[in-house]
Amino acid sequence: MTSKGPEEEHPSVTLFRQYLRIRTVQPKPDYGAAVAFFEERARQLGLGCQKVEVAPGYVVTVLTWPGTNPALSSILLNSHTDVVPVFKEHWSHDPFEAFKDSEGYIYARGAQDMKCVSIQYLEAVRRLKVEGHRFPRTIHMTFVPDEEVGGHQGMELFVQRPEFQALRAGFALDEGIANPTDAFTVFYSERSPWWVRVTSTGRPGHGSLFIEDTAAEKLVREAAWERIESELQSNPHLKEGAVTSVNLTKLEGGVAYNVVPATMSASFDFRVAPDVDFKAFEEQLQSWCQAAGEGVTLEFAQKWMHPQVTPTDGSNPWWAAFSRVCKDMNLSLEPEIMPGASDSRFIRAVGVPALGFSPLNRTPVLLHDHDERLHEAVFLRGVDIYTRLLPALASVPALPSDS
Ligand SMILES: N[C@@H](Cc1ccccc1)C(=O)O
Ligand SMILES: CCCCCC(=O)O
Ligand SMILES: [Zn+2]
Ligand SMILES: [Zn+2]
C-alpha cells in the first residue's frame, strides 16, 4: 500500500493524527485535552455533547446524533481515550508524534488500541450527516477514561449512572483487535480477568541451614502455579479466547540472600473462559493451595463474575444487521471470544448486547507493543465500513425490547 504526499493527506487521517498526539497515556493521562478535543468535534459536527464526571477527574464525554424515532433504543459506539505506556527506547519514532512513513504507516501509541476507532466513528457520522442522512435510532458516541487499568473509574461506574440509563442503549460497538489476514475479527464475548495472589508462609531461618517446610518450597513444591498451568490444557484447535489461560506475572518475598523468609507470594493473571463453571474453578484453585501445604492461601485482586455472550446467529437482530453489511461489503468475519478484557464486559453485564470490532485487517497485532502502527489506507477503509454499518444498525426496526 502506498500513500499520497503530505500535502494530499486525507482530512480524516489528519484528524486521527491530531488525536494520537494527545498524551492520554497511563498512568497520568491528559484526559482534559481529550475531553476538549471531543467537545470541539461536537461543535464541528453539530452534535449534542454531555460530560459525565463519574469520578473526580474521570469524565465520560457523550456525543449524540438524535434519531427520528426517539421511542426506539439507541446505538452506543464506545471507545476508551486512554492508552498504555510505552518503552520509548524500543520505538522507531516518537510514540506521540504520529509519524507517517513514506508507505503511509502511522506510528503511535493508540494507533490500533483504540484511537483509530474513535475517529473512524466520528468521521463516519460526519460523512453521513453531510450527505443529509437521518436514521430512526439515535447514535451515541461515548469516549471513556480508565479502560486500560480496568475501567473501575470509567465504564464500570458509568453504566450505573442515570445518564447511562438515559441513553437507552439497545446495542453497542466497542473495541476489537487487528487481524493480520484479509478477515476481520469480531468479538461476541470475553474471558473474565481473575487476578490471584497466592501467599505461602513457612519456617524462616539462616540461609545456610536445611529448613523444613519453608514458604518458598511450598509455593513451588506442588508447583502450585505449575499445577495450575498443567491443569489448564489448551486445545490447539480452539482460539485463545475459548480456553482459560494463566500467566505467572509477579513473585514477591525475601529480604536478604542469607535469610529464609517466612512469607513469599506469587501472582497470576487468569483469563477465565465464559463457559467455565466459576464456582467449581474457584474451588479447584483453593484445593491446589491446600495441596501445596499448610499456610498457603489465595486472595483476588480482580475477579470478574459476570460473563455474557452476545449471540452471533439469526436470533440476534443486531448481529443480523452487522453481518449483513459485512457480507454485502464482502468482508470476511471471524467471530471470537476476546482473550483480554474490555469495557464491553460492563456494557454486556447491564443487558446491552455488544460486539468488539476494530475494522483493522491486513494489520499485524501490535496493541500494547513497540512500534504500534496502522496504515492510513486501512484506517480510511474502516471509516467506509462504519459508514455502511451505522445506517444498518440505526435502522433496525422496532424490537420487543424497544417497547
Ligand atoms: N484490556 C486490558 C484492561 C484490563 C485491565 C485490568 C483488568 C481488566 C482489564 C486487559 O485486558 O488487561
Ligand atoms: C487482548 C485485548 C484487550 C483489549 C482491551 C485493551 O487492551 O484495551
Ligand atoms: Zn483498548
Ligand atoms: Zn489496551
Tab-separated table of C-alpha atoms and ligand atoms in Angstrom:
chain	number	residue	atom	x	y	z
A	1	MET	CA	0.000	0.000	0.000
A	2	THR	CA	1.475	3.391	-0.954
A	3	SER	CA	0.385	6.783	0.237
A	4	LYS	CA	-0.288	10.272	-1.083
A	5	GLY	CA	2.206	13.044	-0.267
A	6	PRO	CA	1.832	15.086	2.922
A	7	GLU	CA	0.076	17.913	1.048
A	8	GLU	CA	-2.637	15.483	-0.120
A	9	GLU	CA	-3.335	13.839	3.229
A	10	HIS	CA	-6.984	12.880	3.728
A	11	PRO	CA	-8.544	15.177	6.370
A	12	SER	CA	-9.789	12.142	8.343
A	13	VAL	CA	-6.179	10.972	8.631
A	14	THR	CA	-5.092	14.444	9.740
A	15	LEU	CA	-7.736	14.389	12.484
A	16	PHE	CA	-6.637	10.880	13.530
A	17	ARG	CA	-3.017	12.027	13.841
A	18	GLN	CA	-4.096	15.106	15.785
A	19	TYR	CA	-5.897	12.872	18.313
A	20	LEU	CA	-2.926	10.491	18.549
A	21	ARG	CA	-0.745	13.419	19.669
A	22	ILE	CA	-2.888	14.000	22.786
A	23	ARG	CA	-0.935	12.309	25.564
A	24	THR	CA	-3.654	10.242	27.223
A	25	VAL	CA	-1.007	7.750	28.340
A	26	GLN	CA	-1.293	5.841	31.618
A	27	PRO	CA	-0.591	6.317	34.477
A	28	LYS	CA	-1.257	10.091	34.104
A	29	PRO	CA	-3.483	10.525	31.026
A	30	ASP	CA	-4.207	14.086	29.859
A	31	TYR	CA	-7.970	13.482	29.991
A	32	GLY	CA	-8.669	17.236	29.933
A	33	ALA	CA	-7.154	17.603	26.472
A	34	ALA	CA	-9.117	14.607	25.201
A	35	VAL	CA	-12.423	15.962	26.517
A	36	ALA	CA	-11.708	19.353	24.906
A	37	PHE	CA	-10.917	17.588	21.626
A	38	PHE	CA	-14.302	15.804	21.627
A	39	GLU	CA	-16.177	18.959	22.648
A	40	GLU	CA	-14.660	20.616	19.562
A	41	ARG	CA	-15.739	17.654	17.415
A	42	ALA	CA	-19.288	18.067	18.736
A	43	ARG	CA	-19.242	21.755	17.757
A	44	GLN	CA	-17.866	20.977	14.295
A	45	LEU	CA	-20.409	18.216	13.671
A	46	GLY	CA	-23.435	19.880	15.293
A	47	LEU	CA	-23.809	17.015	17.753
A	48	GLY	CA	-25.120	17.103	21.305
A	49	CYS	CA	-22.352	16.929	23.911
A	50	GLN	CA	-22.675	15.716	27.512
A	51	LYS	CA	-19.849	15.424	30.040
A	52	VAL	CA	-20.443	12.967	32.889
A	53	GLU	CA	-17.832	13.063	35.664
A	54	VAL	CA	-18.064	9.509	37.004
A	55	ALA	CA	-15.248	10.138	39.491
A	56	PRO	CA	-13.154	13.233	40.273
A	57	GLY	CA	-11.125	13.914	37.108
A	58	TYR	CA	-12.699	11.000	35.196
A	59	VAL	CA	-15.126	12.364	32.609
A	60	VAL	CA	-17.143	10.357	30.099
A	61	THR	CA	-17.862	12.516	27.027
A	62	VAL	CA	-21.066	11.634	25.136
A	63	LEU	CA	-21.684	12.931	21.600
A	64	THR	CA	-25.239	12.393	20.383
A	65	TRP	CA	-26.808	12.313	16.919
A	66	PRO	CA	-30.554	12.201	17.612
A	67	GLY	CA	-32.647	9.714	15.645
A	68	THR	CA	-36.026	10.433	14.057
A	69	ASN	CA	-37.831	7.977	16.359
A	70	PRO	CA	-36.801	8.632	19.970
A	71	ALA	CA	-39.059	5.792	21.137
A	72	LEU	CA	-36.510	3.301	19.812
A	73	SER	CA	-33.444	2.258	21.803
A	74	SER	CA	-30.155	3.800	20.700
A	75	ILE	CA	-26.882	2.639	19.204
A	76	LEU	CA	-23.870	3.108	21.505
A	77	LEU	CA	-20.444	3.497	19.881
A	78	ASN	CA	-17.907	3.213	22.675
A	79	SER	CA	-14.186	3.869	22.756
A	80	HIS	CA	-11.682	4.484	25.522
A	81	THR	CA	-9.405	7.520	25.433
A	82	ASP	CA	-6.510	6.219	27.500
A	83	VAL	CA	-3.554	4.312	26.101
A	84	VAL	CA	-0.950	2.086	27.729
A	85	PRO	CA	2.575	3.310	28.495
A	86	VAL	CA	5.464	2.964	26.025
A	87	PHE	CA	9.090	1.839	26.189
A	88	LYS	CA	10.262	4.780	24.072
A	89	GLU	CA	13.759	3.397	23.517
A	90	HIS	CA	12.237	0.491	21.577
A	91	TRP	CA	10.232	2.669	19.181
A	92	SER	CA	11.460	3.695	15.707
A	93	HIS	CA	9.597	7.018	16.068
A	94	ASP	CA	8.251	9.139	18.906
A	95	PRO	CA	5.091	7.270	20.048
A	96	PHE	CA	3.163	10.537	20.376
A	97	GLU	CA	4.297	12.281	17.192
A	98	ALA	CA	2.017	10.206	14.953
A	99	PHE	CA	4.838	9.951	12.409
A	100	LYS	CA	3.650	8.713	8.973
A	101	ASP	CA	6.295	6.940	6.903
A	102	SER	CA	6.634	7.047	3.100
A	103	GLU	CA	4.467	3.923	2.780
A	104	GLY	CA	1.653	5.523	4.781
A	105	TYR	CA	2.088	3.710	8.124
A	106	ILE	CA	1.194	5.920	11.099
A	107	TYR	CA	3.313	5.099	14.150
A	108	ALA	CA	1.769	5.976	17.535
A	109	ARG	CA	0.607	4.544	20.847
A	110	GLY	CA	-3.125	4.117	20.400
A	111	ALA	CA	-2.914	3.758	16.602
A	112	GLN	CA	-4.661	0.378	16.977
A	113	ASP	CA	-5.825	0.438	20.620
A	114	MET	CA	-8.007	2.286	20.160
A	115	LYS	CA	-7.787	5.929	18.972
A	116	CYS	CA	-8.370	4.812	15.355
A	117	VAL	CA	-11.865	3.566	16.224
A	118	SER	CA	-12.839	6.825	17.958
A	119	ILE	CA	-12.002	8.858	14.851
A	120	GLN	CA	-13.480	6.271	12.475
A	121	TYR	CA	-16.797	6.567	14.349
A	122	LEU	CA	-16.679	10.369	14.182
A	123	GLU	CA	-15.722	10.525	10.507
A	124	ALA	CA	-18.441	8.051	9.519
A	125	VAL	CA	-21.023	10.159	11.383
A	126	ARG	CA	-19.668	13.311	9.721
A	127	ARG	CA	-19.935	11.832	6.226
A	128	LEU	CA	-23.481	10.558	6.853
A	129	LYS	CA	-24.587	13.886	8.329
A	130	VAL	CA	-23.036	15.875	5.478
A	131	GLU	CA	-24.878	13.640	2.996
A	132	GLY	CA	-28.113	14.646	4.730
A	133	HIS	CA	-28.970	11.262	6.224
A	134	ARG	CA	-31.159	10.805	9.320
A	135	PHE	CA	-31.902	7.434	10.919
A	136	PRO	CA	-34.655	6.199	13.245
A	137	ARG	CA	-32.302	5.258	16.108
A	138	THR	CA	-30.226	7.783	17.983
A	139	ILE	CA	-26.459	7.235	17.807
A	140	HIS	CA	-24.434	7.992	20.943
A	141	MET	CA	-20.621	8.041	20.837
A	142	THR	CA	-19.130	7.594	24.306
A	143	PHE	CA	-15.469	8.415	24.953
A	144	VAL	CA	-14.465	6.910	28.293
A	145	PRO	CA	-11.368	7.034	30.552
A	146	ASP	CA	-9.550	4.381	32.563
A	147	GLU	CA	-10.162	1.265	30.408
A	148	GLU	CA	-6.516	0.226	30.306
A	149	VAL	CA	-6.369	-0.079	34.088
A	150	GLY	CA	-9.642	-1.952	34.388
A	151	GLY	CA	-12.315	0.702	33.828
A	152	HIS	CA	-13.131	0.890	37.539
A	153	GLN	CA	-13.160	4.714	37.323
A	154	GLY	CA	-14.658	4.711	33.858
A	155	MET	CA	-17.200	2.424	32.237
A	156	GLU	CA	-17.788	0.354	35.401
A	157	LEU	CA	-19.140	3.496	37.113
A	158	PHE	CA	-20.774	4.994	34.017
A	159	VAL	CA	-23.125	2.029	33.424
A	160	GLN	CA	-24.505	2.559	36.940
A	161	ARG	CA	-25.299	6.228	36.318
A	162	PRO	CA	-28.715	7.707	35.404
A	163	GLU	CA	-27.029	9.443	32.471
A	164	PHE	CA	-26.184	5.997	31.051
A	165	GLN	CA	-29.710	4.689	31.595
A	166	ALA	CA	-30.985	7.844	29.870
A	167	LEU	CA	-29.046	6.860	26.718
A	168	ARG	CA	-31.391	3.852	26.417
A	169	ALA	CA	-28.739	1.857	24.575
A	170	GLY	CA	-30.143	-1.124	22.675
A	171	PHE	CA	-26.847	-2.246	21.166
A	172	ALA	CA	-23.175	-1.300	21.491
A	173	LEU	CA	-19.986	-1.493	19.481
A	174	ASP	CA	-16.645	-1.372	21.253
A	175	GLU	CA	-13.053	-2.297	20.567
A	176	GLY	CA	-11.746	-5.352	18.802
A	177	ILE	CA	-8.233	-6.322	17.760
A	178	ALA	CA	-6.423	-6.060	14.431
A	179	ASN	CA	-6.343	-9.109	12.149
A	180	PRO	CA	-3.212	-9.844	10.078
A	181	THR	CA	-5.207	-11.676	7.384
A	182	ASP	CA	-7.801	-10.298	4.959
A	183	ALA	CA	-10.504	-11.191	7.517
A	184	PHE	CA	-11.880	-9.017	10.333
A	185	THR	CA	-12.138	-10.356	13.884
A	186	VAL	CA	-15.372	-9.611	15.750
A	187	PHE	CA	-15.726	-10.402	19.473
A	188	TYR	CA	-19.037	-11.613	20.935
A	189	SER	CA	-17.796	-12.320	24.485
A	190	GLU	CA	-14.671	-12.037	26.627
A	191	ARG	CA	-12.738	-14.064	29.137
A	192	SER	CA	-13.076	-12.917	32.740
A	193	PRO	CA	-9.973	-11.450	34.381
A	194	TRP	CA	-9.184	-13.128	37.709
A	195	TRP	CA	-6.036	-11.746	39.309
A	196	VAL	CA	-4.951	-14.188	42.024
A	197	ARG	CA	-2.219	-13.734	44.637
A	198	VAL	CA	-1.064	-16.964	46.315
A	199	THR	CA	0.716	-16.322	49.626
A	200	SER	CA	2.801	-19.031	51.256
A	201	THR	CA	4.016	-18.902	54.877
A	202	GLY	CA	6.665	-21.213	56.278
A	203	ARG	CA	9.566	-21.586	58.668
A	204	PRO	CA	12.211	-18.838	58.466
A	205	GLY	CA	15.869	-19.279	59.342
A	206	HIS	CA	19.518	-18.977	58.308
A	207	GLY	CA	20.156	-19.391	54.609
A	208	SER	CA	22.927	-21.899	55.259
A	209	LEU	CA	20.711	-24.403	57.139
A	210	PHE	CA	18.411	-27.109	55.836
A	211	ILE	CA	14.937	-25.940	56.917
A	212	GLU	CA	11.767	-27.992	56.505
A	213	ASP	CA	8.502	-26.548	55.249
A	214	THR	CA	9.739	-23.153	54.055
A	215	ALA	CA	7.413	-20.652	52.390
A	216	ALA	CA	9.336	-20.922	49.134
A	217	GLU	CA	9.256	-24.705	48.839
A	218	LYS	CA	5.515	-24.812	49.461
A	219	LEU	CA	4.961	-22.186	46.833
A	220	VAL	CA	6.750	-24.332	44.281
A	221	ARG	CA	6.586	-27.882	45.754
A	222	GLU	CA	3.197	-28.783	44.367
A	223	ALA	CA	4.190	-26.291	41.711
A	224	ALA	CA	1.029	-24.602	42.801
A	225	TRP	CA	1.286	-22.403	39.786
A	226	GLU	CA	2.699	-25.188	37.562
A	227	ARG	CA	-0.266	-27.375	38.634
A	228	ILE	CA	-2.495	-24.511	37.585
A	229	GLU	CA	-0.670	-24.248	34.253
A	230	SER	CA	-0.595	-28.030	33.676
A	231	GLU	CA	-4.260	-28.466	34.528
A	232	LEU	CA	-5.392	-25.799	32.151
A	233	GLN	CA	-4.964	-27.806	28.979
A	234	SER	CA	-5.467	-25.592	25.976
A	235	ASN	CA	-6.863	-27.362	22.960
A	236	PRO	CA	-4.684	-26.286	20.000
A	237	HIS	CA	-7.741	-26.330	17.763
A	238	LEU	CA	-9.549	-23.702	19.784
A	239	LYS	CA	-8.993	-19.952	19.536
A	240	GLU	CA	-7.191	-18.445	22.523
A	241	GLY	CA	-10.317	-16.788	23.928
A	242	ALA	CA	-12.141	-20.129	24.122
A	243	VAL	CA	-9.820	-21.593	26.779
A	244	THR	CA	-8.824	-20.430	30.240
A	245	SER	CA	-5.266	-19.135	30.422
A	246	VAL	CA	-2.911	-18.174	33.240
A	247	ASN	CA	0.356	-16.316	33.425
A	248	LEU	CA	2.577	-16.035	36.477
A	249	THR	CA	3.137	-12.271	36.497
A	250	LYS	CA	4.632	-11.425	39.916
A	251	LEU	CA	6.869	-13.155	42.504
A	252	GLU	CA	7.363	-11.354	45.824
A	253	GLY	CA	9.199	-12.039	49.066
A	254	GLY	CA	12.577	-12.376	50.693
A	255	VAL	CA	14.709	-9.743	52.366
A	256	ALA	CA	18.306	-10.974	52.117
A	257	TYR	CA	20.441	-13.678	50.479
A	258	ASN	CA	21.022	-15.487	53.775
A	259	VAL	CA	17.564	-15.204	55.358
A	260	VAL	CA	14.912	-17.841	54.621
A	261	PRO	CA	11.744	-15.685	54.520
A	262	ALA	CA	8.600	-16.567	56.430
A	263	THR	CA	6.378	-15.358	53.578
A	264	MET	CA	6.513	-15.418	49.788
A	265	SER	CA	3.825	-14.858	47.202
A	266	ALA	CA	3.106	-15.480	43.543
A	267	SER	CA	0.573	-13.516	41.485
A	268	PHE	CA	-1.308	-14.775	38.436
A	269	ASP	CA	-3.305	-13.212	35.593
A	270	PHE	CA	-6.041	-15.756	34.876
A	271	ARG	CA	-8.403	-15.177	31.962
A	272	VAL	CA	-11.360	-17.496	32.575
A	273	ALA	CA	-13.340	-18.666	29.532
A	274	PRO	CA	-17.068	-17.788	29.641
A	275	ASP	CA	-18.180	-21.454	29.614
A	276	VAL	CA	-16.259	-22.362	32.782
A	277	ASP	CA	-18.144	-23.247	35.985
A	278	PHE	CA	-16.819	-20.342	38.053
A	279	LYS	CA	-17.746	-21.861	41.429
A	280	ALA	CA	-16.001	-25.152	40.602
A	281	PHE	CA	-12.996	-23.297	39.229
A	282	GLU	CA	-12.539	-21.278	42.408
A	283	GLU	CA	-12.835	-24.483	44.456
A	284	GLN	CA	-10.133	-26.013	42.232
A	285	LEU	CA	-7.808	-23.077	42.946
A	286	GLN	CA	-8.428	-23.430	46.681
A	287	SER	CA	-7.746	-27.184	46.560
A	288	TRP	CA	-4.434	-26.615	44.776
A	289	CYS	CA	-3.419	-24.212	47.546
A	290	GLN	CA	-4.386	-26.709	50.259
A	291	ALA	CA	-2.422	-29.465	48.482
A	292	ALA	CA	0.619	-27.172	48.389
A	293	GLY	CA	0.775	-27.296	52.206
A	294	GLU	CA	-0.130	-25.597	55.468
A	295	GLY	CA	-0.228	-21.799	55.320
A	296	VAL	CA	-0.752	-21.416	51.566
A	297	THR	CA	-3.682	-19.064	50.883
A	298	LEU	CA	-5.044	-17.098	47.952
A	299	GLU	CA	-6.722	-13.730	47.508
A	300	PHE	CA	-8.274	-11.971	44.495
A	301	ALA	CA	-7.118	-8.544	43.328
A	302	GLN	CA	-9.668	-8.704	40.483
A	303	LYS	CA	-12.455	-11.223	39.856
A	304	TRP	CA	-14.961	-10.604	37.092
A	305	MET	CA	-18.017	-12.797	37.750
A	306	HIS	CA	-20.478	-11.788	35.010
A	307	PRO	CA	-19.510	-13.419	31.701
A	308	GLN	CA	-22.021	-12.613	28.967
A	309	VAL	CA	-22.277	-13.803	25.369
A	310	THR	CA	-23.785	-11.688	22.585
A	311	PRO	CA	-25.446	-14.179	20.169
A	312	THR	CA	-23.955	-14.347	16.671
A	313	ASP	CA	-26.873	-16.035	14.952
A	314	GLY	CA	-30.197	-15.060	13.463
A	315	SER	CA	-31.732	-14.821	16.948
A	316	ASN	CA	-29.896	-11.521	17.385
A	317	PRO	CA	-31.230	-8.815	15.044
A	318	TRP	CA	-28.173	-6.653	15.757
A	319	TRP	CA	-25.873	-9.474	14.595
A	320	ALA	CA	-28.106	-9.961	11.561
A	321	ALA	CA	-27.720	-6.267	10.622
A	322	PHE	CA	-23.983	-6.224	11.370
A	323	SER	CA	-23.173	-9.411	9.479
A	324	ARG	CA	-25.434	-8.481	6.560
A	325	VAL	CA	-23.463	-5.270	5.936
A	326	CYS	CA	-20.189	-7.182	6.172
A	327	LYS	CA	-21.476	-9.778	3.719
A	328	ASP	CA	-22.673	-7.064	1.319
A	329	MET	CA	-19.203	-5.482	1.548
A	330	ASN	CA	-17.507	-8.863	1.011
A	331	LEU	CA	-15.825	-8.599	4.400
A	332	SER	CA	-14.868	-11.933	5.916
A	333	LEU	CA	-15.710	-12.056	9.650
A	334	GLU	CA	-14.022	-14.230	12.275
A	335	PRO	CA	-16.240	-14.306	15.400
A	336	GLU	CA	-14.179	-14.962	18.553
A	337	ILE	CA	-14.109	-14.575	22.319
A	338	MET	CA	-11.810	-11.687	23.269
A	339	PRO	CA	-8.710	-13.031	25.060
A	340	GLY	CA	-8.361	-9.855	27.132
A	341	ALA	CA	-10.997	-7.764	28.834
A	342	SER	CA	-12.513	-4.546	27.546
A	343	ASP	CA	-15.261	-2.165	28.655
A	344	SER	CA	-17.703	-4.390	26.749
A	345	ARG	CA	-17.880	-6.621	29.834
A	346	PHE	CA	-19.567	-3.806	31.781
A	347	ILE	CA	-21.931	-2.984	28.898
A	348	ARG	CA	-22.997	-6.621	28.421
A	349	ALA	CA	-23.390	-7.065	32.204
A	350	VAL	CA	-26.154	-4.411	32.274
A	351	GLY	CA	-28.016	-6.225	29.488
A	352	VAL	CA	-26.834	-4.331	26.417
A	353	PRO	CA	-25.622	-6.697	23.656
A	354	ALA	CA	-22.188	-5.627	22.422
A	355	LEU	CA	-19.718	-6.578	19.706
A	356	GLY	CA	-15.997	-5.851	19.904
A	357	PHE	CA	-14.927	-4.706	16.441
A	358	SER	CA	-11.960	-2.694	15.203
A	359	PRO	CA	-12.048	-2.630	11.374
A	360	LEU	CA	-8.330	-3.354	11.033
A	361	ASN	CA	-7.484	-6.211	8.680
A	362	ARG	CA	-4.150	-6.893	6.915
A	363	THR	CA	-2.638	-5.386	10.057
A	364	PRO	CA	-0.155	-7.022	12.475
A	365	VAL	CA	-1.466	-7.210	16.049
A	366	LEU	CA	0.574	-4.517	17.813
A	367	LEU	CA	-1.661	-3.301	20.646
A	368	HIS	CA	0.432	-2.598	23.777
A	369	ASP	CA	3.527	-3.353	21.675
A	370	HIS	CA	6.535	-1.350	20.463
A	371	ASP	CA	6.011	0.486	17.146
A	372	GLU	CA	2.208	0.199	17.295
A	373	ARG	CA	1.124	1.417	13.885
A	374	LEU	CA	-1.711	1.498	11.360
A	375	HIS	CA	-1.679	2.078	7.609
A	376	GLU	CA	-3.733	5.112	6.618
A	377	ALA	CA	-5.485	3.123	3.844
A	378	VAL	CA	-6.682	0.559	6.419
A	379	PHE	CA	-7.808	3.413	8.691
A	380	LEU	CA	-9.776	5.038	5.865
A	381	ARG	CA	-11.311	1.701	4.818
A	382	GLY	CA	-12.547	1.416	8.396
A	383	VAL	CA	-14.373	4.735	8.028
A	384	ASP	CA	-16.070	3.329	4.903
A	385	ILE	CA	-17.092	0.240	6.862
A	386	TYR	CA	-18.671	2.284	9.691
A	387	THR	CA	-20.351	4.494	7.059
A	388	ARG	CA	-22.185	1.337	5.986
A	389	LEU	CA	-22.641	-0.238	9.447
A	390	LEU	CA	-24.171	2.774	11.202
A	391	PRO	CA	-27.148	3.210	8.824
A	392	ALA	CA	-27.938	-0.516	9.082
A	393	LEU	CA	-27.726	-0.605	12.887
A	394	ALA	CA	-29.573	2.700	13.346
A	395	SER	CA	-32.351	1.441	11.073
A	396	VAL	CA	-33.016	-1.918	12.779
A	397	PRO	CA	-36.820	-1.994	13.044
A	398	ALA	CA	-38.543	-1.729	16.426
A	399	LEU	CA	-37.835	-4.743	18.655
A	400	PRO	CA	-39.788	-6.152	21.591
A	401	SER	CA	-37.037	-4.689	23.823
A	402	ASP	CA	-37.842	-1.230	22.419
A	403	SER	CA	-41.262	-1.056	23.998
B	1	LIG	N1	-7.734	-4.511	28.318
B	1	LIG	C1	-6.904	-4.654	29.486
B	1	LIG	C2	-7.642	-3.913	30.560
B	1	LIG	C3	-7.879	-4.530	31.859
B	1	LIG	C4	-7.093	-4.157	32.900
B	1	LIG	C5	-7.385	-4.667	34.127
B	1	LIG	C6	-8.416	-5.581	34.298
B	1	LIG	C7	-9.178	-5.980	33.249
B	1	LIG	C8	-8.911	-5.443	32.025
B	1	LIG	C9	-6.696	-6.131	29.783
B	1	LIG	O1	-7.351	-6.943	29.148
B	1	LIG	O2	-5.851	-6.495	30.571
B	2	LIG	C1	-6.483	-8.533	24.265
B	2	LIG	C2	-7.495	-7.465	24.014
B	2	LIG	C3	-7.522	-6.418	25.069
B	2	LIG	C4	-8.375	-5.272	24.660
B	2	LIG	C5	-8.544	-4.337	25.776
B	2	LIG	C6	-7.400	-3.350	25.855
B	2	LIG	O1	-6.224	-3.738	25.996
B	2	LIG	O2	-7.681	-2.160	25.755
B	3	ZN	ZN	-8.239	-0.951	24.216
B	4	ZN	ZN	-5.273	-1.899	25.528
